[in-house]
GROMACS .gro file of C-alpha atoms in nm:
model
  323
    1UNK     CA    1   9.678  12.754   8.840
    2UNK     CA    2   9.962  12.875   8.584
    3UNK     CA    3  10.294  12.697   8.649
    4UNK     CA    4  10.651  12.833   8.618
    5UNK     CA    5  10.860  12.529   8.683
    6UNK     CA    6  10.662  12.246   8.588
    7UNK     CA    7  10.429  12.158   8.294
    8UNK     CA    8  10.136  11.938   8.251
    9UNK     CA    9  10.031  11.772   7.937
   10UNK     CA   10   9.738  11.520   7.884
   11UNK     CA   11   9.781  11.225   7.653
   12UNK     CA   12   9.477  10.991   7.655
   13UNK     CA   13   9.434  10.897   8.009
   14UNK     CA   14   9.757  11.000   8.114
   15UNK     CA   15   9.882  11.324   8.258
   16UNK     CA   16  10.241  11.400   8.178
   17UNK     CA   17  10.410  11.618   8.458
   18UNK     CA   18  10.743  11.756   8.349
   19UNK     CA   19  10.994  11.941   8.594
   20UNK     CA   20  11.103  12.202   8.360
   21UNK     CA   21  11.412  12.392   8.493
   22UNK     CA   22  11.667  12.274   8.261
   23UNK     CA   23  11.888  12.537   8.307
   24UNK     CA   24  11.912  12.416   8.675
   25UNK     CA   25  11.894  12.053   8.592
   26UNK     CA   26  11.556  12.045   8.740
   27UNK     CA   27  11.686  12.109   9.081
   28UNK     CA   28  11.397  12.143   9.336
   29UNK     CA   29  11.332  12.480   9.505
   30UNK     CA   30  11.049  12.570   9.741
   31UNK     CA   31  10.865  12.727   9.438
   32UNK     CA   32  10.875  12.413   9.230
   33UNK     CA   33  10.763  12.196   9.548
   34UNK     CA   34  10.469  12.427   9.587
   35UNK     CA   35  10.386  12.371   9.206
   36UNK     CA   36  10.412  12.013   9.232
   37UNK     CA   37  10.157  12.004   9.536
   38UNK     CA   38   9.915  12.230   9.341
   39UNK     CA   39   9.962  12.005   9.020
   40UNK     CA   40   9.895  11.663   9.187
   41UNK     CA   41   9.571  11.817   9.342
   42UNK     CA   42   9.459  11.929   9.008
   43UNK     CA   43   9.523  11.576   8.882
   44UNK     CA   44   9.330  11.410   9.164
   45UNK     CA   45   9.040  11.604   9.101
   46UNK     CA   46   9.039  11.548   8.722
   47UNK     CA   47   8.831  11.256   8.649
   48UNK     CA   48   8.958  11.244   8.293
   49UNK     CA   49   9.304  11.143   8.412
   50UNK     CA   50   9.378  10.804   8.520
   51UNK     CA   51   9.764  10.771   8.583
   52UNK     CA   52  10.061  11.013   8.590
   53UNK     CA   53  10.407  11.018   8.431
   54UNK     CA   54  10.659  11.234   8.614
   55UNK     CA   55  10.964  11.329   8.432
   56UNK     CA   56  11.228  11.589   8.372
   57UNK     CA   57  11.302  11.850   8.092
   58UNK     CA   58  11.649  11.822   7.912
   59UNK     CA   59  11.903  11.579   8.029
   60UNK     CA   60  11.854  11.539   8.382
   61UNK     CA   61  11.530  11.414   8.571
   62UNK     CA   62  11.599  11.584   8.886
   63UNK     CA   63  11.970  11.671   8.980
   64UNK     CA   64  11.877  11.730   9.347
   65UNK     CA   65  11.771  12.009   9.571
   66UNK     CA   66  11.853  12.365   9.452
   67UNK     CA   67  12.219  12.422   9.610
   68UNK     CA   68  12.167  12.785   9.550
   69UNK     CA   69  11.839  12.814   9.763
   70UNK     CA   70  11.997  12.593  10.040
   71UNK     CA   71  12.308  12.779  10.064
   72UNK     CA   72  12.108  13.080  10.225
   73UNK     CA   73  11.923  12.876  10.469
   74UNK     CA   74  11.988  12.859  10.842
   75UNK     CA   75  11.871  12.567  11.056
   76UNK     CA   76  11.501  12.658  11.111
   77UNK     CA   77  11.482  12.739  10.724
   78UNK     CA   78  11.632  12.415  10.626
   79UNK     CA   79  11.403  12.218  10.839
   80UNK     CA   80  11.107  12.400  10.698
   81UNK     CA   81  11.230  12.326  10.349
   82UNK     CA   82  11.277  11.963  10.436
   83UNK     CA   83  10.907  11.938  10.571
   84UNK     CA   84  10.787  12.105  10.232
   85UNK     CA   85  10.974  11.841  10.031
   86UNK     CA   86  10.842  11.578  10.235
   87UNK     CA   87  10.481  11.687  10.202
   88UNK     CA   88  10.508  11.734   9.827
   89UNK     CA   89  10.644  11.374   9.803
   90UNK     CA   90  10.374  11.237  10.034
   91UNK     CA   91  10.110  11.397   9.815
   92UNK     CA   92  10.262  11.223   9.507
   93UNK     CA   93  10.301  10.888   9.699
   94UNK     CA   94   9.929  10.906   9.830
   95UNK     CA   95   9.770  11.023   9.512
   96UNK     CA   96   9.475  10.792   9.425
   97UNK     CA   97   9.624  10.758   9.075
   98UNK     CA   98   9.927  10.565   8.992
   99UNK     CA   99  10.247  10.784   8.929
  100UNK     CA  100  10.534  10.638   8.712
  101UNK     CA  101  10.860  10.801   8.724
  102UNK     CA  102  11.041  10.821   8.384
  103UNK     CA  103  11.406  10.883   8.507
  104UNK     CA  104  11.562  11.020   8.202
  105UNK     CA  105  11.903  11.120   8.341
  106UNK     CA  106  12.049  11.222   8.673
  107UNK     CA  107  11.816  11.148   8.961
  108UNK     CA  108  12.040  11.247   9.271
  109UNK     CA  109  11.945  11.362   9.622
  110UNK     CA  110  11.609  11.497   9.596
  111UNK     CA  111  11.572  11.360   9.241
  112UNK     CA  112  11.601  11.026   9.370
  113UNK     CA  113  11.370  11.093   9.686
  114UNK     CA  114  11.090  11.222   9.452
  115UNK     CA  115  11.149  10.911   9.214
  116UNK     CA  116  11.095  10.700   9.521
  117UNK     CA  117  10.769  10.863   9.612
  118UNK     CA  118  10.621  10.731   9.261
  119UNK     CA  119  10.468  10.388   9.262
  120UNK     CA  120  10.666  10.259   8.957
  121UNK     CA  121  11.026  10.379   8.824
  122UNK     CA  122  11.126  10.327   8.456
  123UNK     CA  123  11.490  10.438   8.392
  124UNK     CA  124  11.690  10.549   8.099
  125UNK     CA  125  12.013  10.353   8.040
  126UNK     CA  126  12.162  10.689   8.082
  127UNK     CA  127  12.026  10.753   8.408
  128UNK     CA  128  12.245  10.801   8.734
  129UNK     CA  129  12.068  10.754   9.079
  130UNK     CA  130  12.224  10.824   9.403
  131UNK     CA  131  12.225  11.014   9.748
  132UNK     CA  132  12.544  11.243   9.746
  133UNK     CA  133  12.428  11.456  10.057
  134UNK     CA  134  12.693  11.330  10.285
  135UNK     CA  135  12.945  11.471  10.070
  136UNK     CA  136  12.791  11.813  10.118
  137UNK     CA  137  12.792  11.750  10.480
  138UNK     CA  138  12.409  11.704  10.517
  139UNK     CA  139  12.149  11.427  10.547
  140UNK     CA  140  11.892  11.346  10.276
  141UNK     CA  141  11.604  11.574  10.358
  142UNK     CA  142  11.294  11.454  10.159
  143UNK     CA  143  11.248  11.115  10.345
  144UNK     CA  144  11.527  10.927  10.155
  145UNK     CA  145  11.648  10.778  10.471
  146UNK     CA  146  11.308  10.608  10.508
  147UNK     CA  147  11.178  10.538  10.170
  148UNK     CA  148  11.528  10.384  10.033
  149UNK     CA  149  11.549  10.103  10.294
  150UNK     CA  150  11.210  10.010  10.206
  151UNK     CA  151  11.296   9.952   9.855
  152UNK     CA  152  11.657   9.812   9.862
  153UNK     CA  153  11.678   9.685  10.217
  154UNK     CA  154  11.895   9.829  10.505
  155UNK     CA  155  12.225   9.717  10.400
  156UNK     CA  156  12.204   9.861  10.039
  157UNK     CA  157  12.043  10.190  10.158
  158UNK     CA  158  12.322  10.256  10.411
  159UNK     CA  159  12.595  10.179  10.145
  160UNK     CA  160  12.431  10.410   9.874
  161UNK     CA  161  12.375  10.697  10.138
  162UNK     CA  162  12.696  10.664  10.351
  163UNK     CA  163  12.921  10.643  10.045
  164UNK     CA  164  12.729  10.902   9.843
  165UNK     CA  165  12.834  10.744   9.512
  166UNK     CA  166  12.578  10.735   9.218
  167UNK     CA  167  12.486  10.412   9.057
  168UNK     CA  168  12.385  10.353   8.694
  169UNK     CA  169  12.053  10.223   8.577
  170UNK     CA  170  12.142   9.843   8.564
  171UNK     CA  171  12.260   9.851   8.897
  172UNK     CA  172  11.944  10.017   8.999
  173UNK     CA  173  11.740   9.758   8.844
  174UNK     CA  174  11.956   9.467   9.001
  175UNK     CA  175  11.893   9.653   9.361
  176UNK     CA  176  11.515   9.670   9.267
  177UNK     CA  177  11.537  10.059   9.296
  178UNK     CA  178  11.371  10.063   8.951
  179UNK     CA  179  11.122   9.833   8.772
  180UNK     CA  180  11.258   9.848   8.410
  181UNK     CA  181  11.544  10.002   8.205
  182UNK     CA  182  11.489  10.108   7.844
  183UNK     CA  183  11.685  10.315   7.578
  184UNK     CA  184  11.663  10.679   7.627
  185UNK     CA  185  11.451  10.745   7.287
  186UNK     CA  186  11.208  10.446   7.438
  187UNK     CA  187  11.156  10.597   7.779
  188UNK     CA  188  10.845  10.834   7.765
  189UNK     CA  189  10.676  10.579   7.531
  190UNK     CA  190  10.723  10.295   7.771
  191UNK     CA  191  10.626  10.492   8.077
  192UNK     CA  192  10.292  10.621   7.894
  193UNK     CA  193  10.226  10.259   7.759
  194UNK     CA  194  10.247  10.133   8.135
  195UNK     CA  195  10.031  10.430   8.248
  196UNK     CA  196   9.760  10.378   7.978
  197UNK     CA  197   9.747  10.038   8.049
  198UNK     CA  198   9.692  10.074   8.420
  199UNK     CA  199   9.464  10.358   8.367
  200UNK     CA  200   9.226  10.121   8.178
  201UNK     CA  201   9.189   9.903   8.496
  202UNK     CA  202   8.913   9.978   8.754
  203UNK     CA  203   8.987  10.295   8.898
  204UNK     CA  204   8.852  10.232   9.238
  205UNK     CA  205   9.049   9.925   9.258
  206UNK     CA  206   9.379  10.093   9.168
  207UNK     CA  207   9.341  10.370   9.437
  208UNK     CA  208   9.232  10.118   9.693
  209UNK     CA  209   9.553   9.870   9.596
  210UNK     CA  210   9.764  10.183   9.635
  211UNK     CA  211   9.597  10.267   9.976
  212UNK     CA  212   9.638   9.905  10.110
  213UNK     CA  213  10.004   9.880  10.005
  214UNK     CA  214  10.104  10.201  10.158
  215UNK     CA  215   9.911  10.167  10.445
  216UNK     CA  216  10.019   9.807  10.508
  217UNK     CA  217  10.379   9.894  10.486
  218UNK     CA  218  10.378  10.019  10.855
  219UNK     CA  219  10.150   9.755  11.009
  220UNK     CA  220  10.149   9.396  11.095
  221UNK     CA  221  10.006   9.124  10.856
  222UNK     CA  222   9.673   9.097  11.044
  223UNK     CA  223   9.595   9.464  11.028
  224UNK     CA  224   9.718   9.482  10.667
  225UNK     CA  225   9.470   9.191  10.572
  226UNK     CA  226   9.199   9.372  10.761
  227UNK     CA  227   9.279   9.676  10.503
  228UNK     CA  228   9.269   9.440  10.215
  229UNK     CA  229   8.947   9.263  10.326
  230UNK     CA  230   8.784   9.619  10.381
  231UNK     CA  231   8.891   9.731  10.030
  232UNK     CA  232   8.775   9.393   9.857
  233UNK     CA  233   8.434   9.475   9.999
  234UNK     CA  234   8.438   9.827   9.901
  235UNK     CA  235   8.492   9.734   9.540
  236UNK     CA  236   8.179   9.552   9.547
  237UNK     CA  237   7.990   9.815   9.716
  238UNK     CA  238   8.060  10.093   9.481
  239UNK     CA  239   7.999   9.927   9.146
  240UNK     CA  240   8.348   9.879   8.991
  241UNK     CA  241   8.361   9.490   9.067
  242UNK     CA  242   8.009   9.457   8.915
  243UNK     CA  243   8.110   9.618   8.604
  244UNK     CA  244   8.430   9.440   8.557
  245UNK     CA  245   8.268   9.101   8.634
  246UNK     CA  246   7.993   9.158   8.393
  247UNK     CA  247   8.230   9.253   8.130
  248UNK     CA  248   8.439   8.939   8.174
  249UNK     CA  249   8.140   8.710   8.181
  250UNK     CA  250   8.015   8.880   7.857
  251UNK     CA  251   8.326   8.873   7.689
  252UNK     CA  252   8.334   9.244   7.640
  253UNK     CA  253   8.588   9.520   7.752
  254UNK     CA  254   8.498   9.689   8.064
  255UNK     CA  255   8.380  10.048   8.018
  256UNK     CA  256   8.611  10.260   8.210
  257UNK     CA  257   8.374  10.568   8.200
  258UNK     CA  258   8.094  10.359   8.336
  259UNK     CA  259   8.309  10.267   8.611
  260UNK     CA  260   8.394  10.630   8.713
  261UNK     CA  261   8.034  10.715   8.714
  262UNK     CA  262   7.937  10.437   8.901
  263UNK     CA  263   8.199  10.459   9.164
  264UNK     CA  264   8.080  10.735   9.389
  265UNK     CA  265   8.094  10.737   9.769
  266UNK     CA  266   7.956  10.976  10.024
  267UNK     CA  267   8.232  11.214  10.156
  268UNK     CA  268   8.138  11.151  10.508
  269UNK     CA  269   8.386  10.951  10.674
  270UNK     CA  270   8.150  10.886  10.963
  271UNK     CA  271   7.862  10.747  10.734
  272UNK     CA  272   8.118  10.534  10.536
  273UNK     CA  273   8.296  10.394  10.854
  274UNK     CA  274   7.958  10.316  11.013
  275UNK     CA  275   7.816  10.090  10.728
  276UNK     CA  276   7.960   9.764  10.561
  277UNK     CA  277   8.130   9.825  10.230
  278UNK     CA  278   7.821   9.659  10.066
  279UNK     CA  279   7.585   9.915  10.202
  280UNK     CA  280   7.798  10.237  10.149
  281UNK     CA  281   7.639  10.513   9.975
  282UNK     CA  282   7.670  10.561   9.596
  283UNK     CA  283   7.575  10.821   9.374
  284UNK     CA  284   7.678  11.130   9.564
  285UNK     CA  285   7.862  11.427   9.418
  286UNK     CA  286   8.181  11.355   9.609
  287UNK     CA  287   8.431  11.096   9.452
  288UNK     CA  288   8.524  10.747   9.604
  289UNK     CA  289   8.878  10.870   9.550
  290UNK     CA  290   8.860  11.088   9.885
  291UNK     CA  291   8.768  10.777  10.061
  292UNK     CA  292   9.064  10.581   9.913
  293UNK     CA  293   9.302  10.860  10.000
  294UNK     CA  294   9.179  10.890  10.365
  295UNK     CA  295   9.041  10.554  10.430
  296UNK     CA  296   9.140  10.376  10.729
  297UNK     CA  297   8.943  10.057  10.806
  298UNK     CA  298   8.759  10.072  11.155
  299UNK     CA  299   8.953   9.748  11.240
  300UNK     CA  300   9.272   9.921  11.151
  301UNK     CA  301   9.189  10.233  11.369
  302UNK     CA  302   9.110   9.996  11.673
  303UNK     CA  303   9.427   9.823  11.612
  304UNK     CA  304   9.641  10.132  11.602
  305UNK     CA  305   9.450  10.273  11.916
  306UNK     CA  306   9.523   9.963  12.109
  307UNK     CA  307   9.888   9.987  12.028
  308UNK     CA  308   9.901  10.365  12.109
  309UNK     CA  309   9.741  10.258  12.448
  310UNK     CA  310   9.993   9.979  12.529
  311UNK     CA  311  10.281  10.217  12.446
  312UNK     CA  312  10.148  10.485  12.657
  313UNK     CA  313  10.091  10.248  12.942
  314UNK     CA  314  10.455  10.128  12.901
  315UNK     CA  315  10.578  10.473  12.916
  316UNK     CA  316  10.411  10.548  13.226
  317UNK     CA  317  10.629  10.508  13.557
  318UNK     CA  318  10.492  10.270  13.814
  319UNK     CA  319  10.278  10.439  14.057
  320UNK     CA  320  10.234  10.752  13.858
  321UNK     CA  321   9.903  10.864  13.705
  322UNK     CA  322   9.816  11.001  13.360
  323UNK     CA  323   9.565  11.257  13.267
   0.00000   0.00000   0.00000
C-alpha cells in the first residue's frame, strides 16, 4: 500500500516507521490512523522484520490529534474518531514484534498515547510529553486515561491529565514514562541499536513475552502464571527453545533464520488449544505469530468464563431468572 502520511524504511531487521506530516507537527488525523493500521499489518506479515522503531519527521514526535479535523466533529464523529485511534494503537500494542518509540520532540495528547502503546520509549533530551486535552475542554480520546496510570501510577496520571501541563524528558524518565533519555543526535541510533538487539533474540519467545505481559496486566497472578506456563511450553513445542539451547551448548550464535523457519504453528486455534504445547503442529504455512497475537491459554479462558458467570449471577436479582 502506498502511504501519504507515513513512511517505512527497513534497516537490517528493523522497520523504521516515520509519521511524516511535519507541516502539521505530525498531528494524527483519520487518514494517518488508517495508514498506521495498514503499515503495522504489513510489518506483522513480513518475516524479514523483527522489530519496529516509531518516530516523527521534523521537530515533533506527534503533537497530538489534528485540531483542524476535530473542530469539524460532532459528538458521534468524535466518538468514532476516538475508537479509530484506540484501534490503531491497540494494533501497535499487540503487534507480535517489539515497537520502540523514538520520541524526538513534542509528544502531546495523541502523541503521548501512541508512544504509550509502544513497548519501549526512548526520548530525546528535547522531548516534551503531556496530556493537554483538558485545556481544550475535552478528555484524552485514544486510551490515555487507561495506559498512563498503568505506567506511572494513578496519582501521577491524574496530576498530568488534570493539570494538562507538559513535562520534560528527565521528568518523564523519573516517572517511569520513558525507558531512556539520549541526546537528539543519538536518538535514532539508540532506538535502532535496541531494536536490532531484541530482534536477534528468539522471535517466538519475543512475541509470547509481549502476549504474556499484555494479557497479564488485566488478570490475577494465578491466571497470568497460567499464561506464562503455556508460553514456556509453546516455545519448546515449536523449535525456538531447541535452537537457542543447542546454540548455547555449542557456544555458537543462534541462527535467527533457522528460528523463523522452525517456528511454525497451525493457524487453527481449536487444534492448538486441544493439544499440549509439546505436541502442537509444526511446519504449516501459517505463522506462529498469529497464535501469539490471538493466543489465550485454555486455563485462562476457563478463569475468564468463571469470572463472567459469577458477575452475571451477582447482577441477577433474587428470585429472577436469566435466559
